[in-house]
Coordinates of C-alpha atoms and ligand atoms in Angstrom, one line a residue:
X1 CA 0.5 -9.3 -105.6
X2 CA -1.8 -11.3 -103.3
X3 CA -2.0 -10.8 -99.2
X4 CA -4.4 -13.2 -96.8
X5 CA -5.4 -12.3 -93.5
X6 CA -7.3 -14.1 -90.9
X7 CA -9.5 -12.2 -88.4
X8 CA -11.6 -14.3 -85.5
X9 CA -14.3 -11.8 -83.7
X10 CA -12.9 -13.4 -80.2
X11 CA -9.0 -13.3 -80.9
X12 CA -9.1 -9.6 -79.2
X13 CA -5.8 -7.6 -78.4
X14 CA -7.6 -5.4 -76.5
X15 CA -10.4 -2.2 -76.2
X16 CA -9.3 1.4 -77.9
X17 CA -8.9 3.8 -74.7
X18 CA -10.6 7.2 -75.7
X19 CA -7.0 8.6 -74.8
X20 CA -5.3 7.0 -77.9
X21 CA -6.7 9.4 -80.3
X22 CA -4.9 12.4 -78.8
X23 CA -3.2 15.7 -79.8
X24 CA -0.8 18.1 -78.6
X25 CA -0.3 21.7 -78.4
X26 CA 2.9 23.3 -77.5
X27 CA 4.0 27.3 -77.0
X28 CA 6.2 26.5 -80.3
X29 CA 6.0 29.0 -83.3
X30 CA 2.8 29.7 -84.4
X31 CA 0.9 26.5 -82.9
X32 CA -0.6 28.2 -80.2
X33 CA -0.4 32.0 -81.6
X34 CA -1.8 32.5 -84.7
X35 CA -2.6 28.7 -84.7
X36 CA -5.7 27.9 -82.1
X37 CA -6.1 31.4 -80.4
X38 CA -5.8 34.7 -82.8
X39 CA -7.9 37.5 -81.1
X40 CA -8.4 39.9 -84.6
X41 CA -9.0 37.3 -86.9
X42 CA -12.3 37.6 -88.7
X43 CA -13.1 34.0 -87.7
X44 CA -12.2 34.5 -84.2
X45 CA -14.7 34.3 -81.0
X46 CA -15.0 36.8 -78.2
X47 CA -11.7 34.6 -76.6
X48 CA -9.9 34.8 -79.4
X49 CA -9.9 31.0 -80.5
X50 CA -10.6 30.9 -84.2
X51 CA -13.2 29.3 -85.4
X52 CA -12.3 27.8 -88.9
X53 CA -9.6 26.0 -86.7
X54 CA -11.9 24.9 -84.1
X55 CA -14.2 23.3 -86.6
X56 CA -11.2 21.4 -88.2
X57 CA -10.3 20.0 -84.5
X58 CA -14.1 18.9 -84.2
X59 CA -13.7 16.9 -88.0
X60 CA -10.3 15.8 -86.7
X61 CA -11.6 14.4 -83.0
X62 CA -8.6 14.2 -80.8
X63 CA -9.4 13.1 -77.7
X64 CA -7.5 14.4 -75.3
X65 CA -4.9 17.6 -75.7
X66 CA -1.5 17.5 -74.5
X67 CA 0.0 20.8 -73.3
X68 CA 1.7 23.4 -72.8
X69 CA 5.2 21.7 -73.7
X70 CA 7.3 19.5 -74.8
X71 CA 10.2 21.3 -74.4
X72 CA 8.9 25.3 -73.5
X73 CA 7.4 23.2 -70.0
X74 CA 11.3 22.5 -69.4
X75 CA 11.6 26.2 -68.8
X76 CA 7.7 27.4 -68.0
X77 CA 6.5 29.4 -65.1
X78 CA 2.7 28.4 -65.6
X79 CA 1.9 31.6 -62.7
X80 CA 3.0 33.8 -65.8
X81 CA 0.6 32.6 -67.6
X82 CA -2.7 33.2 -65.0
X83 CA -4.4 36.4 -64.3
X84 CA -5.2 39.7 -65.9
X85 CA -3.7 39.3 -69.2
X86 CA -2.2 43.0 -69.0
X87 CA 0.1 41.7 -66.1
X88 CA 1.6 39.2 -67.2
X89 CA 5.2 39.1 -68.3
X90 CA 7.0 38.8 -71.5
X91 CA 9.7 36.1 -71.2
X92 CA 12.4 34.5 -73.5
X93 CA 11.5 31.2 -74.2
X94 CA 15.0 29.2 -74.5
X95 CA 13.1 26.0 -76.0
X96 CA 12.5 27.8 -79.6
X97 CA 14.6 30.9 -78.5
X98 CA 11.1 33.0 -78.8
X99 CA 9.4 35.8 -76.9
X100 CA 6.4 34.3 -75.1
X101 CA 4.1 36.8 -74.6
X102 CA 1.9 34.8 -72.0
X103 CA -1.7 35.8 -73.8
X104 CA -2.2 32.3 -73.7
X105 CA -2.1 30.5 -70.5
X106 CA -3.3 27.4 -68.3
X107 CA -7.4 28.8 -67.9
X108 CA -7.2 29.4 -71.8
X109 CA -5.8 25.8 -72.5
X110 CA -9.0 24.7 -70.3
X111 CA -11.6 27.4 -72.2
X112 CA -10.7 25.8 -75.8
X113 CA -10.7 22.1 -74.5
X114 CA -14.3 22.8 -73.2
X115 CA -15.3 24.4 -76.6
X116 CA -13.7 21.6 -78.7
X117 CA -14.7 19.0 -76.0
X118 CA -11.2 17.2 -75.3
X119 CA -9.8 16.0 -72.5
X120 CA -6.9 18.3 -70.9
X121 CA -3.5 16.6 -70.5
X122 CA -1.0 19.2 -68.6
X123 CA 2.5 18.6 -68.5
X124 CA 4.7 20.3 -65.1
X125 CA 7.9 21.5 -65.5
X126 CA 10.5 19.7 -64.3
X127 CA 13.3 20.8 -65.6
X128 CA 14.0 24.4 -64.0
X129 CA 11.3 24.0 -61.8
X130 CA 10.1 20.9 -59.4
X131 CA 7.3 19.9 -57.4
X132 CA 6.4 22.3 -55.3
X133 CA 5.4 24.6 -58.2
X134 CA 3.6 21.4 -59.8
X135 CA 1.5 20.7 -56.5
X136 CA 0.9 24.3 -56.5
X137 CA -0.4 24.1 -60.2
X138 CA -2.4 21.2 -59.2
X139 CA -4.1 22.7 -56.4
X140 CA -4.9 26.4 -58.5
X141 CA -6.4 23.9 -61.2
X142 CA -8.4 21.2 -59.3
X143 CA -8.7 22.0 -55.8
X144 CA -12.2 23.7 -55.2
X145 CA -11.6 26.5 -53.2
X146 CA -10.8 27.7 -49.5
X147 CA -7.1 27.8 -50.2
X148 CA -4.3 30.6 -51.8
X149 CA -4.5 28.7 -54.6
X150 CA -8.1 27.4 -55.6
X151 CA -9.4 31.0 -54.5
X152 CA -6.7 32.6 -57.2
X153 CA -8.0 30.7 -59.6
X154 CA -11.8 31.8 -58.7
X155 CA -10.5 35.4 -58.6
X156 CA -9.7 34.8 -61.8
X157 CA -13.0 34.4 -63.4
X158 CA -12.8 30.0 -63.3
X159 CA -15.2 29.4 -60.2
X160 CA -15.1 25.7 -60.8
X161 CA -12.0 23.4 -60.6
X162 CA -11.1 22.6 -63.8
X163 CA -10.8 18.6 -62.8
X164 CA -7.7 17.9 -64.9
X165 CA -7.0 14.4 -64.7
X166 CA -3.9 13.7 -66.7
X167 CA -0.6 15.2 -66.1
X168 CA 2.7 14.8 -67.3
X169 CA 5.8 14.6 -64.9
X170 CA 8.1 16.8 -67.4
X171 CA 9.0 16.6 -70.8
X172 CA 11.8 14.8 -72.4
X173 CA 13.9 14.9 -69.2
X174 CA 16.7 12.7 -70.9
X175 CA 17.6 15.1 -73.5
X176 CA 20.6 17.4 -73.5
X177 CA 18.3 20.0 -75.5
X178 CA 16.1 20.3 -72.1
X179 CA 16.2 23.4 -70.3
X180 CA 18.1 21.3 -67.0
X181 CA 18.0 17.9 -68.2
X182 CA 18.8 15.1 -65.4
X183 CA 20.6 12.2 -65.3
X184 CA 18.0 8.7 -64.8
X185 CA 18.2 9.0 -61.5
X186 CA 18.5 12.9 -60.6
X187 CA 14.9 12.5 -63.1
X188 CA 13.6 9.3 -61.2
X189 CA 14.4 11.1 -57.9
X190 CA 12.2 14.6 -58.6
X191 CA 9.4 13.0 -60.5
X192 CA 9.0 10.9 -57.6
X193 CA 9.1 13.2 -55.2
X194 CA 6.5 16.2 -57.5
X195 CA 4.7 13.0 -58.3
X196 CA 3.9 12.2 -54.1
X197 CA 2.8 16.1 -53.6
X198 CA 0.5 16.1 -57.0
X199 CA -1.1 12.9 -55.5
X200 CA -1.3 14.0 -52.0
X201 CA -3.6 18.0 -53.3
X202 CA -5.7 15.6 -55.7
X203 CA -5.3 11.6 -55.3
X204 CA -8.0 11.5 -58.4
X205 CA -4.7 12.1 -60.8
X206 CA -2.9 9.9 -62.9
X207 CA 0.9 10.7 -63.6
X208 CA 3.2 10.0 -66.7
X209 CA 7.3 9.7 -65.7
X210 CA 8.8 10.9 -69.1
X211 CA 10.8 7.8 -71.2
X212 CA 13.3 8.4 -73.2
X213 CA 12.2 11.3 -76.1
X214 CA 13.2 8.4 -78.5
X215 CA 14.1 5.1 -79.1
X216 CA 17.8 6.2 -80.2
X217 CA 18.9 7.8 -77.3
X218 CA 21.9 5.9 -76.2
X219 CA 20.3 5.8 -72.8
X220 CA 17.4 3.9 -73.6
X221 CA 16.2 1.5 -72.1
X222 CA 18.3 2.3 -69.1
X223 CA 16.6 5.3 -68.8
X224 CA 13.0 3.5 -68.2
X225 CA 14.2 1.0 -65.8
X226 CA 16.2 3.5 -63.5
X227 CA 12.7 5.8 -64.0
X228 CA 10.4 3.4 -63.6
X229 CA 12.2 1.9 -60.0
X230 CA 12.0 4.9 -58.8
X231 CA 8.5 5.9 -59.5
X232 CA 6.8 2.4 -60.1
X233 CA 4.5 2.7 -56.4
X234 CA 3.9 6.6 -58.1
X235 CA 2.9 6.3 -61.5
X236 CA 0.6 5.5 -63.9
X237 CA 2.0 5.7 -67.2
X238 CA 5.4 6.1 -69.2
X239 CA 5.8 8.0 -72.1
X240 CA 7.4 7.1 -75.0
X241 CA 8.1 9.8 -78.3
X242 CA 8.9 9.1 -81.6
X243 CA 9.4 11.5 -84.9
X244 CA 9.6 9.0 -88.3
X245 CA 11.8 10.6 -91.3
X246 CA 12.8 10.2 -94.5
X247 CA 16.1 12.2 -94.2
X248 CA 17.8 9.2 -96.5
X249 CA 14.8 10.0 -99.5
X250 CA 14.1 6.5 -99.2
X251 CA 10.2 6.1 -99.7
X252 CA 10.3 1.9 -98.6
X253 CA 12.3 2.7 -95.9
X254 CA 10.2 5.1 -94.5
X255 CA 7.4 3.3 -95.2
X256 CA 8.6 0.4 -93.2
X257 CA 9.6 2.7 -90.4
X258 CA 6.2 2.5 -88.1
X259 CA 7.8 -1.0 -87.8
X260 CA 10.2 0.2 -85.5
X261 CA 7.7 1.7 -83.4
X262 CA 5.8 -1.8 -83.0
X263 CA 9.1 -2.6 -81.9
X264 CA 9.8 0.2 -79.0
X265 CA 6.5 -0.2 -77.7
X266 CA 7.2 -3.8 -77.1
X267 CA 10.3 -3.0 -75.7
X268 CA 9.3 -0.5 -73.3
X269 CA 6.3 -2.6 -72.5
X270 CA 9.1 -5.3 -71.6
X271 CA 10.8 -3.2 -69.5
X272 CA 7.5 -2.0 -67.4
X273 CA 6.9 -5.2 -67.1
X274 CA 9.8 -6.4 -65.6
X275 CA 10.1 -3.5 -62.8
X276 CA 6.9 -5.0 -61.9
X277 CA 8.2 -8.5 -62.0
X278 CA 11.4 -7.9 -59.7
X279 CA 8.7 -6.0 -57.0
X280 CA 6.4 -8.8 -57.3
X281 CA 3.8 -6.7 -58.2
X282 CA 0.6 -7.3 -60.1
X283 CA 0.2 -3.4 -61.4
X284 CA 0.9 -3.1 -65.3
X285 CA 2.1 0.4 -66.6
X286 CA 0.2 1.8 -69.3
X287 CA 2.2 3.3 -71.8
X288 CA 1.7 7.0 -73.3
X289 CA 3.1 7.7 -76.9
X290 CA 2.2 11.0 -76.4
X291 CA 4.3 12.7 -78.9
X292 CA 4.9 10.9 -82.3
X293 CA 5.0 12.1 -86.2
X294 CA 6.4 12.3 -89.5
X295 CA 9.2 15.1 -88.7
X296 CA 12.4 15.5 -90.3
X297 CA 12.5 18.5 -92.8
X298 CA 12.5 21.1 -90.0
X299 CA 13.9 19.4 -87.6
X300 CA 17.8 19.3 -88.3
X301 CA 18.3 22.4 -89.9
X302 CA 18.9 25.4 -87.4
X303 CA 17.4 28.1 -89.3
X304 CA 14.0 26.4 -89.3
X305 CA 14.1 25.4 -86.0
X306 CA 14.9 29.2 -84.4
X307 CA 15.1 32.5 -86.0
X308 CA 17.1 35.2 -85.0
X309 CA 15.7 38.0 -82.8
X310 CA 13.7 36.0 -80.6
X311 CA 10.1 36.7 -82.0
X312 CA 6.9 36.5 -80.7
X313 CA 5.4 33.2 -82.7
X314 CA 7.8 32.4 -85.7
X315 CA 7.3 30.1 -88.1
X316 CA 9.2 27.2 -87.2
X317 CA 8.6 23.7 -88.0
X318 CA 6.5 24.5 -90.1
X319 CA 6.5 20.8 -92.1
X320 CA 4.6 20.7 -95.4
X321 CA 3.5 16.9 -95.5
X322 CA 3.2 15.3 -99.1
X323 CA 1.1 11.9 -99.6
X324 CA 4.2 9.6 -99.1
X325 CA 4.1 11.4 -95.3
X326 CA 0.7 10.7 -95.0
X327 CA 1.3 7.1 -96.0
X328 CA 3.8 6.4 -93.5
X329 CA 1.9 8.3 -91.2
X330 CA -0.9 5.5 -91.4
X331 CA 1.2 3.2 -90.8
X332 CA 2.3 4.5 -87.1
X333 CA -1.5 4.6 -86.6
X334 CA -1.8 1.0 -87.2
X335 CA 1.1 0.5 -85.1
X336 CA -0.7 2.0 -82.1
X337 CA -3.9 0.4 -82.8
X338 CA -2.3 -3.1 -82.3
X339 CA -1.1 -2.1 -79.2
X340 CA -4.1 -1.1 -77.6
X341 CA -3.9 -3.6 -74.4
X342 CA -0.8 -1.5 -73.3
X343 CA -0.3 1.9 -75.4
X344 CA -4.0 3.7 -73.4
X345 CA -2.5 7.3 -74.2
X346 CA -1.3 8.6 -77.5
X347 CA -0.8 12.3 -78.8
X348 CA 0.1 13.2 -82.1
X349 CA 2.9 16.4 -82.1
X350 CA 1.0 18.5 -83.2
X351 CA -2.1 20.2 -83.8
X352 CA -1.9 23.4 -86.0
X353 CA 1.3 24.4 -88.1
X354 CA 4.1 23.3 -86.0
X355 CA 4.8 20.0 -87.5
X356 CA 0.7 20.0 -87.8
X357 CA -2.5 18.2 -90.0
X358 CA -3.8 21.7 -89.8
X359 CA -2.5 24.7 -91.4
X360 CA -3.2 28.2 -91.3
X361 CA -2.3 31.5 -92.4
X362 CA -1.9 34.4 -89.9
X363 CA -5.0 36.8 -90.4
X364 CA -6.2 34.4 -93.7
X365 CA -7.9 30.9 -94.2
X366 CA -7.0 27.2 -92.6
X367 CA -6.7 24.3 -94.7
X368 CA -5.9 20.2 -93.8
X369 CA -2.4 19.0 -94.5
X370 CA -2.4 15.1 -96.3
X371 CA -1.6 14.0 -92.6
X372 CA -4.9 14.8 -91.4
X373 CA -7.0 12.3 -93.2
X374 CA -5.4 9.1 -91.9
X375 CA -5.5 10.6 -88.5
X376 CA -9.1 11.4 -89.0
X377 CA -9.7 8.1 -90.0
X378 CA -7.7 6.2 -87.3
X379 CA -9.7 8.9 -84.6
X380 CA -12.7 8.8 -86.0
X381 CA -13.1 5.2 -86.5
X382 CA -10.6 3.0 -84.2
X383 CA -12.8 3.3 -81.7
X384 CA -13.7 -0.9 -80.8
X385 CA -12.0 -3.8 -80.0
X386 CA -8.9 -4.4 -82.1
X387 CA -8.4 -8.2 -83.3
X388 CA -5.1 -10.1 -83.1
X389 CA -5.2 -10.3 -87.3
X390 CA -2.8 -12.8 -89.0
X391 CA -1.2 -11.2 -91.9
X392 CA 0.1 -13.2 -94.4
X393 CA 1.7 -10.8 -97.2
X394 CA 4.6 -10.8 -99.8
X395 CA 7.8 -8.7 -97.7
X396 CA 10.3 -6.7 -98.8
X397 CA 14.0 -5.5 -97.1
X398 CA 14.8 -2.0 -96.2
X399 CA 17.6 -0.5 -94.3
X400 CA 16.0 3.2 -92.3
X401 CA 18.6 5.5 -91.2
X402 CA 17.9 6.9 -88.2
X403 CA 20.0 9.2 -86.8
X404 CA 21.6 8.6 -83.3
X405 CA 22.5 12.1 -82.3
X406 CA 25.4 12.9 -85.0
X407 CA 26.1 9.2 -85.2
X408 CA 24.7 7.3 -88.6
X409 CA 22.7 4.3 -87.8
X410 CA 20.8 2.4 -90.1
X411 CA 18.4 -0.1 -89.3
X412 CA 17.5 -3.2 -91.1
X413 CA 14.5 -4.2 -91.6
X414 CA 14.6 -7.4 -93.5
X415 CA 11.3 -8.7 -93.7
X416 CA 8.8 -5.5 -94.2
X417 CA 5.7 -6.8 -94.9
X418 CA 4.0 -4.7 -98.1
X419 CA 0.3 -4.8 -96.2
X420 CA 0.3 -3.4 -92.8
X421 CA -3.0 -3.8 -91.5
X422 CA -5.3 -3.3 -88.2
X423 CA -8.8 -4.4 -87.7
X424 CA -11.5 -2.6 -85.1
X425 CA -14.8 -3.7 -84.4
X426 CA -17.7 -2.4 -82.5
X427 CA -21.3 -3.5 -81.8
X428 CA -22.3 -2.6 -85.5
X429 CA -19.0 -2.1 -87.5
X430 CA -15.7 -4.0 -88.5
X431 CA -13.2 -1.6 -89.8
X432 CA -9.8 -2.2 -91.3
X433 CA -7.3 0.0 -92.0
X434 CA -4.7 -0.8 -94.7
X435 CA -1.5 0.4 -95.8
X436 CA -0.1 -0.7 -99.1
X437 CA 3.5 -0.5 -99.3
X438 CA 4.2 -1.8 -102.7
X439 CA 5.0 1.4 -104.2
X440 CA 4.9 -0.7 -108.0
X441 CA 2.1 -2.7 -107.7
X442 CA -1.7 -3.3 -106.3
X443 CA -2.0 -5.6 -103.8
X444 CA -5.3 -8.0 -103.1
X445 CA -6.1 -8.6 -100.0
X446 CA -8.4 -11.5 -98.7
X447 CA -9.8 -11.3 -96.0
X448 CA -11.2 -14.9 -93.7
X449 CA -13.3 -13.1 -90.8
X450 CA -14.7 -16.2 -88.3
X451 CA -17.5 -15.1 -86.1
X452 CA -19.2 -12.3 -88.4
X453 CA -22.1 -12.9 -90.0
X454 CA -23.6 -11.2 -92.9
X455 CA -21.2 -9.1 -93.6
X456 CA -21.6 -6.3 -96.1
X457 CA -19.6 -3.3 -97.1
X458 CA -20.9 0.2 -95.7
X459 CA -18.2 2.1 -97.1
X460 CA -14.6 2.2 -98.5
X461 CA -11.8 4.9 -99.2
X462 CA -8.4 5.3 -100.0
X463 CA -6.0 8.2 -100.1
X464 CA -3.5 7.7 -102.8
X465 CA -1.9 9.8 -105.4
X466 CA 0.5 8.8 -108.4
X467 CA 3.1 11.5 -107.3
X468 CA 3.6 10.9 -104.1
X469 CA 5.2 14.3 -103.4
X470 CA 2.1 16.0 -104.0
X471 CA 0.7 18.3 -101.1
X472 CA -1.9 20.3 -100.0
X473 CA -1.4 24.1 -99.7
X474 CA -3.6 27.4 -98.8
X475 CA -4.5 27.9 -103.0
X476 CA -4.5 24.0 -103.4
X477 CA -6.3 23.0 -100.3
X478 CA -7.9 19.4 -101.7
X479 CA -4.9 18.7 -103.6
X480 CA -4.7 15.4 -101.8
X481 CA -8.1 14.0 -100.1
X482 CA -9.4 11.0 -99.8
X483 CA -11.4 8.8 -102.2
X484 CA -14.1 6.1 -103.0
X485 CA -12.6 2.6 -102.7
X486 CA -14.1 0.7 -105.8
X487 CA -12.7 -3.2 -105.8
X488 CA -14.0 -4.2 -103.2
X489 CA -16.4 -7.4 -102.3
X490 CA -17.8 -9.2 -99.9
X491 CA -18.6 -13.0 -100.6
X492 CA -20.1 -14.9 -97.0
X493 CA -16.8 -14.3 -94.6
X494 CA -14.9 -13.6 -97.0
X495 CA -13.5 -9.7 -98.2
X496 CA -11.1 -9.1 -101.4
X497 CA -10.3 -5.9 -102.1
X498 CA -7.3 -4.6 -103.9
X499 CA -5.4 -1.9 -102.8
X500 CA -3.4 0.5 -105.3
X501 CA 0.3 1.1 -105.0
X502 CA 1.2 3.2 -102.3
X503 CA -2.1 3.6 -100.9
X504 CA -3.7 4.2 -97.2
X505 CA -7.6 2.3 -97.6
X506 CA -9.8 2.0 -94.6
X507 CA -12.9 -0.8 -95.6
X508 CA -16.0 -0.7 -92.8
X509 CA -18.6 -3.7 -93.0
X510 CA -21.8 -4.4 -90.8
Ligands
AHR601 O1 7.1 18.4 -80.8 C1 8.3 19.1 -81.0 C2 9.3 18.9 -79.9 O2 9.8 17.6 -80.1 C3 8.8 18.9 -78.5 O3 8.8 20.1 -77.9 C4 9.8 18.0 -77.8 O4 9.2 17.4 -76.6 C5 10.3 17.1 -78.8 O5 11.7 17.0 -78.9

């Protein structure tokens, strides 16, 4: 099976923003607690952030770190989690129906972003708070002192502001599973309003109004315009989510799914767009994917979702990923390469064992899940201009079944094409990333660059595997990593390589 693709140095979609490569750490199970931070542990520093993890996140490179929810924010009083750590208060959390033992708080988050040098992103919560507790949380993190605030924060041992720039204006405000979810408008209302206050204790800020947490909601769409005309003169950025599955055990389906999320961003992009058109106005919304993944084995299914008792840091969601994950996981990577004019913010949910590239054991080793190397790859090196590619492949159908709250809704996808592709380039470098979706057959790729010369192949890798169920656990930690690329060659402009079935290949030349 044959593929062409056409790449011209000056057909550009648009730069990589730094922010695209982004993570996300939540109060959720054992992300944060026994995850990042586990005073005790033998690879543990003084502040309790293990090391073995830490070194992982450097490999990793996320940019930029959303936190502290998703949907414990909905619910979180971020005062709790300030101070002497003997004061503060145990609290139910009614997100994951845990205790949250507040060891972990807002000047921690800030610590371990410093020592794995990321970018903050902090989320306020909207739901059973509003904005005068977010302007206040603005003002204890960024404002320098001289005020009830910034001087609490001094007193508590963080003398310089901690200059977050990024901030979330709640979390998923659409869903009924939110602690006080809100109707467009109640949402619209409040953001704008926390959104006015945030702005007026730091105007350096940039603000993200929560879209819908997927593109099935039945509000969708709806949800972003109401939003969005409310906020528009306020905001920055609108967020979009999105969890691929494969409840229906349909490996092309699945495959094909990061399709879908070409199509959402386009969609919500649309919508921006045209709140900008009716108020005649020349400002273009970024958008900010900031929570997105393969997630479907713990996700329905109560008993992995909560346990009974509510326990301090249970593991929940704790998804094993197998190399067909992985696989469809590169594709959504692609996906939100080609849209780097517009998507500027991305965070993968999440970091470390809640629905997680890294694993770890309370009190024993960490190892990388198969997730982690295409993520790697796309952070690592989809840094560049990305190029408008033309894609010429063999397709396939699929129907993806994606469920609509307890409605069944399938999508078709009639045309999937078997290579989905993305192409970066730098000063020095070209990179493509390439996703063979022909689970039967190789595929050969040529590739016609115009306005490259002398092109030769630094390196080449793939991750594949011929059971594509295999996984990588604590006693099998390598079980599935990546490997040299062989058939591949570069003649003048042109590049043929051929990709094995079900593969993820990434191909750099300079
Ligand atoms: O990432 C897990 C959860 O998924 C987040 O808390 C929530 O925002 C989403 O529904």
């Amino acid at each position: 099976m044959k593929a062409a693709v056409k790449l011209d140095r000056d057909n550009v979609i648009g730069a990589t923003d730094r922010r695209l490569f982004g993570a996300f750490i939540e109060h959720l199970g054992r992300c944060i607690y026994g995850g990042i931070f586990e005073p005790g542990h033998p690879q543990a520093d003084a502040r309790g952030f293990r090391k073995d993890v830490l070194s992982m996140v450097r490999e990793l490179s996320p940019t930029i770190m959303r936190y502290p929810g998703g949907n414990f924010v909905s619910g979180y009083n971020w005062e709790d989690g300030v101070g002497p750590v003997a004061d503060r208060p145990r609290r139910l959390d009614l997100a994951w129906m845990s205790t949250e033992p507040n060891t972990f708080g807002t000047n921690e988050f800030i610590d371990w972003c410093r020592a794995a040098d990321i970018e903050p992103m902090l989320a306020v919560n909207l739901g059973t708070r509003g904005g005068d507790a977010a302007r206040n949380l603005v003002e204890y993190c960024n404002h320098p002192g001289g005020t009830a605030w910034s001087d609490l924060r001094r007193k508590h041992g963080w003398d310089k502001p901690h200059d977050v720039k990024f901030w979330c204006l709640g979390n998923e405000m659409d869903g009924w599973w939110q602690m006080e979810m809100k109707t467009a408008t109640e949402y619209g209302r409040i953001a704008t309003e926390a959104a006015k206050m945030m702005k007026w204790v730091d105007p350096t800020i940039e603000l993200a109004a929560c879209g819908s947490s997927g593109r099935t909601m039945p509000t969708f769409g709806a949800w972003e315009d109401t939003v969005l005309e409310h906020t528009f003169d306020h905001v920055e950025w609108i967020s979009l989510h999105t969890y691929l599955n494969n409840y229906a055990n349909d490996a092309p389906a699945f495959l094909a799914s990061p399709d879908l999320m070409d199509d959402f961003i386009e969609e919500v992009v649309a919508i921006a767009d045209a709140v900008a058109a009716r108020r005649r106005s020349s400002k273009r919304i970024m958008l900010s994917f900031d929570e997105w993944n393969v997630w479907y084995r713990t996700r329905r299914n109560r008993q992995e979702r909560v346990k009974p008792d509510w326990p301090v840091a249970p593991e929940i969601l704790e998804e094993p990923y197998n190399m067909l994950d992985a696989l469809t996981f590169g594709g959504a990577c692609i996906s939100l390469i080609n849209h780097a004019d517009r998507v500027k913010a991305a965070c993968l949910a999440q970091l470390v064992n809640a629905i997680a590239p890294i694993m770890t054991q309370t009190g024993g080793p960490a190892w990388r899940q198969t997730i982690f190397w295409p993520f790697a790859d796309f952070s690592n090196l989809g840094r560049g201009n990305v190029l408008r590619a033309t894609v010429d492949s063999p397709t396939y159908a699929a129907s993806y079944f994606d469920p609509r709250g307890t409605v069944d809704a399938y999508y078709p996808l009639p045309t999937v094409p078997y290579l989905k592709l993305a192409a970066v380039h730098d000063e020095k470098t070209l990179t493509l990333f390439c996703l063979n979706r022909n689970l039967q057959e190789p595929l050969t790729v040529e590739v016609d660059t115009k306005g490259f010369a002398g092109l030769k192949v630094t390196s080449a890798h793939q991750l594949c595997d011929k059971d594509l169920t295999a996984l990588n656990t604590r006693d099998q930690p390598d079980r599935i990593k990546p490997a040299p690329l062989k058939d591949v060659d570069v003649k003048g402009t042109n590049l043929r390589a051929t990709l094995a079935p079900a593969s993820w290949n990434v191909v750099r030349l300079g």
